[in-house]
Amino acid sequence: MALVFISLSLILGMSAALPQDMTGKMLVFPQETNTAHVRLTPSRQNLGAVTVCMRYFSDLTRPFTFFGLATPSYNNDFHIFKMPARDEINVDVRNIVLNFKGQDYQLNRWQSVCGTWDAASGLVQLWVDGKPSSMKFSTESNISGPMIIVLGQDQDSYGGSFDSGRSFVGMISDVHMWDYVLPPHHINNYRRKFTFPPGNVLNWNLIEFQIVGKVLIQEEQHL
Ligand SMILES: *[C@@H]1O[C@H](CO)[C@@H](O)[C@H](O)[C@H]1NC(C)=O
């Protein structure tokens, strides 16, 4: 029975865009390329607020993309981007760039990153390992249009124009996305792996995605 289940998940894992339970699993991006990525296409076409949380492990010192959501009108409609400076991370909404300094990005350590924004206030906030940034104003305009989310590459155009110099190399896990601003105590619970409401746009416990190129699914390592 267990064997049947394992072979079945192997087969399912290789086919495109079937929802999978990724609990306890991570995505490994083992090479610097301008092709390998994970593509997610949520069915939502209009968002008045966003929270994205994910965990990552990397030794990259160059710029790279944590998370990129593009629509046909805006390649960086919701985009979390590591800047060349070690302590700077940008969050872009509708291509409006916000720079957050004093961020505690570490090499070779699992960390969590969350970005929040809502159109009602226009405010963006970044949380790295549970530490909040200043709130900064971006836009009061909803994110709208068919969405392509890419992990592992930076979309310079809708679904493409990747650059290996901005690709992600390392591991990613626990990707969740909500259509509201997650309150601070839930962001803290996410970081500590306590109870939080799973994402209602993307939920790592039942997530639909497509792997392109060399991206591998492995068990999380609990040390
Ligand atoms: C923006 O999003 C909110 C929340 O989803 C929605 O209630 C509102 O109608 C949207 N506004 C526009 C102009 O689409």
mmCIF file of C-alpha atoms and ligand atoms in Angstrom:
data_model
loop_
_atom_site.group_PDB
_atom_site.id
_atom_site.type_symbol
_atom_site.label_atom_id
_atom_site.label_comp_id
_atom_site.label_asym_id
_atom_site.label_seq_id
_atom_site.Cartn_x
_atom_site.Cartn_y
_atom_site.Cartn_z
ATOM 1 C CA MET A 1 0.000 0.000 0.000
ATOM 2 C CA ALA A 2 2.774 2.405 0.977
ATOM 3 C CA LEU A 3 4.687 1.478 -2.185
ATOM 4 C CA VAL A 4 1.644 2.073 -4.349
ATOM 5 C CA PHE A 5 1.175 5.453 -2.709
ATOM 6 C CA ILE A 6 4.831 6.395 -3.221
ATOM 7 C CA SER A 7 4.856 5.375 -6.901
ATOM 8 C CA LEU A 8 1.565 7.175 -7.430
ATOM 9 C CA SER A 9 2.900 10.396 -5.902
ATOM 10 C CA LEU A 10 6.032 10.080 -8.031
ATOM 11 C CA ILE A 11 3.891 9.850 -11.151
ATOM 12 C CA LEU A 12 1.614 12.678 -10.011
ATOM 13 C CA GLY A 13 4.653 14.746 -9.010
ATOM 14 C CA MET A 14 5.939 14.702 -12.557
ATOM 15 C CA SER A 15 2.727 15.692 -14.261
ATOM 16 C CA ALA A 16 1.679 19.300 -14.644
ATOM 17 C CA ALA A 17 -0.317 21.320 -12.170
ATOM 18 C CA LEU A 18 -2.037 18.780 -9.953
ATOM 19 C CA PRO A 19 -2.584 19.924 -6.390
ATOM 20 C CA GLN A 20 -0.034 18.333 -4.062
ATOM 21 C CA ASP A 21 0.350 18.268 -0.320
ATOM 22 C CA MET A 22 3.839 19.740 0.133
ATOM 23 C CA THR A 23 3.735 19.592 3.947
ATOM 24 C CA GLY A 24 7.216 18.668 5.174
ATOM 25 C CA LYS A 25 8.669 19.071 1.690
ATOM 26 C CA MET A 26 10.873 21.654 0.054
ATOM 27 C CA LEU A 27 11.735 22.733 -3.470
ATOM 28 C CA VAL A 28 15.421 22.488 -4.333
ATOM 29 C CA PHE A 29 16.844 24.808 -6.990
ATOM 30 C CA PRO A 30 20.289 23.234 -7.338
ATOM 31 C CA GLN A 31 21.737 25.123 -10.323
ATOM 32 C CA GLU A 32 22.096 28.646 -11.575
ATOM 33 C CA THR A 33 20.160 28.699 -14.855
ATOM 34 C CA ASN A 34 17.868 31.038 -16.739
ATOM 35 C CA THR A 35 15.295 28.293 -17.207
ATOM 36 C CA ALA A 36 14.606 26.188 -14.087
ATOM 37 C CA HIS A 37 11.551 27.434 -12.202
ATOM 38 C CA VAL A 38 8.246 26.612 -10.578
ATOM 39 C CA ARG A 39 5.135 28.156 -12.073
ATOM 40 C CA LEU A 40 1.887 28.715 -10.205
ATOM 41 C CA THR A 41 -1.261 30.106 -11.767
ATOM 42 C CA PRO A 42 -3.854 31.052 -9.150
ATOM 43 C CA SER A 43 -7.392 31.378 -10.453
ATOM 44 C CA ARG A 44 -7.873 34.780 -8.781
ATOM 45 C CA GLN A 45 -7.848 37.793 -11.111
ATOM 46 C CA ASN A 46 -8.392 40.671 -8.691
ATOM 47 C CA LEU A 47 -6.698 41.211 -5.335
ATOM 48 C CA GLY A 48 -7.278 44.127 -2.988
ATOM 49 C CA ALA A 49 -4.677 42.841 -0.531
ATOM 50 C CA VAL A 50 -1.853 40.312 -0.428
ATOM 51 C CA THR A 51 0.275 38.513 2.120
ATOM 52 C CA VAL A 52 2.979 36.157 0.887
ATOM 53 C CA CYS A 53 5.098 34.092 3.277
ATOM 54 C CA MET A 54 7.839 31.601 2.449
ATOM 55 C CA ARG A 55 10.940 30.024 3.927
ATOM 56 C CA TYR A 56 14.255 29.949 2.101
ATOM 57 C CA PHE A 57 17.795 28.681 2.505
ATOM 58 C CA SER A 58 20.560 29.978 0.266
ATOM 59 C CA ASP A 59 24.152 31.091 0.060
ATOM 60 C CA LEU A 60 23.518 33.669 -2.671
ATOM 61 C CA THR A 61 25.217 37.010 -2.160
ATOM 62 C CA ARG A 62 24.035 38.446 -5.496
ATOM 63 C CA PRO A 63 20.522 39.754 -6.195
ATOM 64 C CA PHE A 64 17.722 37.216 -6.650
ATOM 65 C CA THR A 65 13.953 36.956 -6.573
ATOM 66 C CA PHE A 66 12.203 35.412 -3.577
ATOM 67 C CA PHE A 67 8.728 35.634 -5.113
ATOM 68 C CA GLY A 68 7.378 37.138 -8.314
ATOM 69 C CA LEU A 69 3.771 37.606 -9.406
ATOM 70 C CA ALA A 70 3.240 39.036 -12.887
ATOM 71 C CA THR A 71 0.161 40.081 -14.818
ATOM 72 C CA PRO A 72 0.139 41.096 -18.492
ATOM 73 C CA SER A 73 0.291 44.806 -17.461
ATOM 74 C CA TYR A 74 2.889 44.606 -14.645
ATOM 75 C CA ASN A 75 5.804 42.161 -14.592
ATOM 76 C CA ASN A 76 6.362 43.005 -10.909
ATOM 77 C CA ASP A 77 2.762 43.111 -9.729
ATOM 78 C CA PHE A 78 3.811 41.628 -6.371
ATOM 79 C CA HIS A 79 7.534 41.024 -6.181
ATOM 80 C CA ILE A 80 9.947 40.377 -3.321
ATOM 81 C CA PHE A 81 13.528 40.898 -4.449
ATOM 82 C CA LYS A 82 16.917 40.596 -2.732
ATOM 83 C CA MET A 83 19.061 43.604 -3.617
ATOM 84 C CA PRO A 84 22.857 43.535 -4.184
ATOM 85 C CA ALA A 85 23.401 45.023 -0.713
ATOM 86 C CA ARG A 86 23.277 42.256 1.859
ATOM 87 C CA ASP A 87 20.761 44.046 4.108
ATOM 88 C CA GLU A 88 18.339 45.361 1.447
ATOM 89 C CA ILE A 89 15.179 43.739 0.159
ATOM 90 C CA ASN A 90 12.714 45.369 -2.243
ATOM 91 C CA VAL A 91 8.979 44.811 -2.403
ATOM 92 C CA ASP A 92 7.287 45.957 -5.611
ATOM 93 C CA VAL A 93 3.538 46.268 -6.089
ATOM 94 C CA ARG A 94 2.210 47.177 -9.541
ATOM 95 C CA ASN A 95 5.848 47.832 -10.540
ATOM 96 C CA ILE A 96 6.210 50.489 -7.822
ATOM 97 C CA VAL A 97 9.536 49.795 -6.134
ATOM 98 C CA LEU A 98 9.929 50.065 -2.365
ATOM 99 C CA ASN A 99 13.325 49.550 -0.750
ATOM 100 C CA PHE A 100 13.648 48.172 2.796
ATOM 101 C CA LYS A 101 17.000 48.527 4.510
ATOM 102 C CA GLY A 102 18.428 46.910 7.631
ATOM 103 C CA GLN A 103 17.102 43.466 6.709
ATOM 104 C CA ASP A 104 18.709 40.474 8.394
ATOM 105 C CA TYR A 105 19.316 38.246 5.347
ATOM 106 C CA GLN A 106 21.579 35.383 6.402
ATOM 107 C CA LEU A 107 23.532 32.811 4.408
ATOM 108 C CA ASN A 108 23.010 29.081 4.988
ATOM 109 C CA ARG A 109 20.185 29.450 7.461
ATOM 110 C CA TRP A 110 16.477 28.791 7.083
ATOM 111 C CA GLN A 111 14.705 32.117 7.364
ATOM 112 C CA SER A 112 11.177 33.268 6.749
ATOM 113 C CA VAL A 113 10.111 36.238 4.675
ATOM 114 C CA CYS A 114 6.608 37.713 4.493
ATOM 115 C CA GLY A 115 5.393 40.694 2.497
ATOM 116 C CA THR A 116 2.031 42.379 3.014
ATOM 117 C CA TRP A 117 0.123 45.054 1.096
ATOM 118 C CA ASP A 118 -3.434 46.255 0.885
ATOM 119 C CA ALA A 119 -5.101 48.672 -1.499
ATOM 120 C CA ALA A 120 -7.259 50.255 1.222
ATOM 121 C CA SER A 121 -4.200 51.881 2.854
ATOM 122 C CA GLY A 122 -1.661 51.377 0.062
ATOM 123 C CA LEU A 123 0.812 50.242 2.733
ATOM 124 C CA VAL A 124 3.493 47.595 2.250
ATOM 125 C CA GLN A 125 5.349 45.867 5.062
ATOM 126 C CA LEU A 126 8.136 43.297 5.007
ATOM 127 C CA TRP A 127 8.836 40.760 7.752
ATOM 128 C CA VAL A 128 12.165 38.912 7.766
ATOM 129 C CA ASP A 129 12.325 36.174 10.392
ATOM 130 C CA GLY A 130 9.447 37.818 12.243
ATOM 131 C CA LYS A 131 11.054 41.271 12.327
ATOM 132 C CA PRO A 132 8.818 43.985 10.839
ATOM 133 C CA SER A 133 9.958 46.781 8.536
ATOM 134 C CA SER A 134 8.668 50.318 8.378
ATOM 135 C CA MET A 135 5.306 50.520 6.630
ATOM 136 C CA LYS A 136 5.674 52.276 3.268
ATOM 137 C CA PHE A 137 3.150 53.537 0.753
ATOM 138 C CA SER A 138 3.010 51.957 -2.701
ATOM 139 C CA THR A 139 -0.377 51.982 -4.445
ATOM 140 C CA GLU A 140 -4.105 51.940 -3.762
ATOM 141 C CA SER A 141 -4.786 50.143 -7.043
ATOM 142 C CA ASN A 142 -5.848 46.474 -6.952
ATOM 143 C CA ILE A 143 -3.668 43.804 -8.490
ATOM 144 C CA SER A 144 -5.736 42.616 -11.423
ATOM 145 C CA GLY A 145 -5.411 40.407 -14.463
ATOM 146 C CA PRO A 146 -4.490 36.755 -15.016
ATOM 147 C CA MET A 147 -1.584 36.001 -12.701
ATOM 148 C CA ILE A 148 1.587 33.999 -13.235
ATOM 149 C CA ILE A 149 3.674 33.372 -10.125
ATOM 150 C CA VAL A 150 7.219 32.142 -10.629
ATOM 151 C CA LEU A 151 9.610 30.768 -8.018
ATOM 152 C CA GLY A 152 13.285 30.425 -8.925
ATOM 153 C CA GLN A 153 13.446 33.055 -11.690
ATOM 154 C CA ASP A 154 12.724 36.753 -12.102
ATOM 155 C CA GLN A 155 9.971 37.565 -14.619
ATOM 156 C CA ASP A 156 11.111 40.540 -16.667
ATOM 157 C CA SER A 157 8.053 39.962 -18.793
ATOM 158 C CA TYR A 158 4.791 38.094 -18.185
ATOM 159 C CA GLY A 159 5.889 34.491 -17.562
ATOM 160 C CA GLY A 160 9.370 34.887 -19.026
ATOM 161 C CA SER A 161 12.525 36.921 -19.892
ATOM 162 C CA PHE A 162 14.530 35.197 -17.166
ATOM 163 C CA ASP A 163 18.113 36.165 -16.248
ATOM 164 C CA SER A 164 20.381 33.623 -14.537
ATOM 165 C CA GLY A 165 21.945 36.515 -12.585
ATOM 166 C CA ARG A 166 18.630 36.927 -10.762
ATOM 167 C CA SER A 167 17.709 33.275 -10.415
ATOM 168 C CA PHE A 168 17.337 31.589 -7.051
ATOM 169 C CA VAL A 169 19.724 28.812 -5.970
ATOM 170 C CA GLY A 170 18.922 27.000 -2.738
ATOM 171 C CA MET A 171 15.772 25.685 -1.098
ATOM 172 C CA ILE A 172 12.254 27.075 -0.698
ATOM 173 C CA SER A 173 9.455 25.780 1.494
ATOM 174 C CA ASP A 174 6.109 26.687 3.094
ATOM 175 C CA VAL A 175 4.858 29.066 0.409
ATOM 176 C CA HIS A 176 1.513 30.592 1.383
ATOM 177 C CA MET A 177 -0.420 33.497 -0.084
ATOM 178 C CA TRP A 178 -3.496 35.216 1.355
ATOM 179 C CA ASP A 179 -5.865 37.809 -0.099
ATOM 180 C CA TYR A 180 -5.682 39.859 3.095
ATOM 181 C CA VAL A 181 -3.043 41.283 5.405
ATOM 182 C CA LEU A 182 -2.099 38.567 7.873
ATOM 183 C CA PRO A 183 -2.111 40.022 11.402
ATOM 184 C CA PRO A 184 1.255 40.195 13.213
ATOM 185 C CA HIS A 185 0.491 37.343 15.635
ATOM 186 C CA HIS A 186 -0.182 35.005 12.704
ATOM 187 C CA ILE A 187 3.007 36.125 10.964
ATOM 188 C CA ASN A 188 4.816 35.326 14.195
ATOM 189 C CA ASN A 189 3.085 31.934 14.382
ATOM 190 C CA TYR A 190 4.069 31.233 10.762
ATOM 191 C CA ARG A 191 7.705 31.960 11.593
ATOM 192 C CA ARG A 192 7.646 29.716 14.658
ATOM 193 C CA LYS A 193 5.742 26.941 12.826
ATOM 194 C CA PHE A 194 2.831 27.310 15.209
ATOM 195 C CA THR A 195 -0.811 27.439 14.140
ATOM 196 C CA PHE A 196 -1.819 29.957 11.485
ATOM 197 C CA PRO A 197 -4.573 30.025 8.861
ATOM 198 C CA PRO A 198 -3.166 28.471 5.660
ATOM 199 C CA GLY A 199 -3.056 30.689 2.584
ATOM 200 C CA ASN A 200 -6.386 31.084 0.784
ATOM 201 C CA VAL A 201 -4.725 31.932 -2.549
ATOM 202 C CA LEU A 202 -1.724 29.562 -2.268
ATOM 203 C CA ASN A 203 -1.622 26.868 0.396
ATOM 204 C CA TRP A 204 1.527 24.725 0.715
ATOM 205 C CA ASN A 205 -0.628 21.912 2.134
ATOM 206 C CA LEU A 206 -2.531 21.669 -1.159
ATOM 207 C CA ILE A 207 -0.726 23.542 -3.888
ATOM 208 C CA GLU A 208 -0.913 23.365 -7.659
ATOM 209 C CA PHE A 209 2.286 24.042 -9.572
ATOM 210 C CA GLN A 210 4.319 23.090 -12.571
ATOM 211 C CA ILE A 211 8.036 22.378 -12.505
ATOM 212 C CA VAL A 212 10.105 23.490 -15.488
ATOM 213 C CA GLY A 213 13.719 22.265 -15.673
ATOM 214 C CA LYS A 214 15.821 21.049 -12.792
ATOM 215 C CA VAL A 215 13.851 21.770 -9.635
ATOM 216 C CA LEU A 216 13.545 18.874 -7.194
ATOM 217 C CA ILE A 217 11.144 18.053 -4.402
ATOM 218 C CA GLN A 218 12.883 16.755 -1.271
ATOM 219 C CA GLU A 219 11.943 16.095 2.324
ATOM 220 C CA GLU A 220 12.573 19.027 4.638
ATOM 221 C CA GLN A 221 15.585 18.535 6.877
ATOM 222 C CA HIS A 222 14.832 18.822 10.563
ATOM 223 C CA LEU A 223 18.046 19.291 12.473
HETATM 224 C C1 LIG B 1 -10.459 45.598 -5.139
HETATM 225 O O1 LIG B 1 -10.422 44.424 -4.351
HETATM 226 C C2 LIG B 1 -11.416 44.397 -3.346
HETATM 227 C C3 LIG B 1 -11.157 43.178 -2.482
HETATM 228 O O2 LIG B 1 -11.064 42.029 -3.268
HETATM 229 C C4 LIG B 1 -12.788 44.400 -3.983
HETATM 230 O O3 LIG B 1 -13.796 44.386 -2.983
HETATM 231 C C5 LIG B 1 -12.937 45.642 -4.858
HETATM 232 O O4 LIG B 1 -14.153 45.598 -5.549
HETATM 233 C C6 LIG B 1 -11.787 45.729 -5.853
HETATM 234 N N1 LIG B 1 -11.845 46.983 -6.569
HETATM 235 C C7 LIG B 1 -11.805 47.044 -7.891
HETATM 236 C C8 LIG B 1 -11.841 48.439 -8.468
HETATM 237 O O5 LIG B 1 -11.731 46.080 -8.613
#
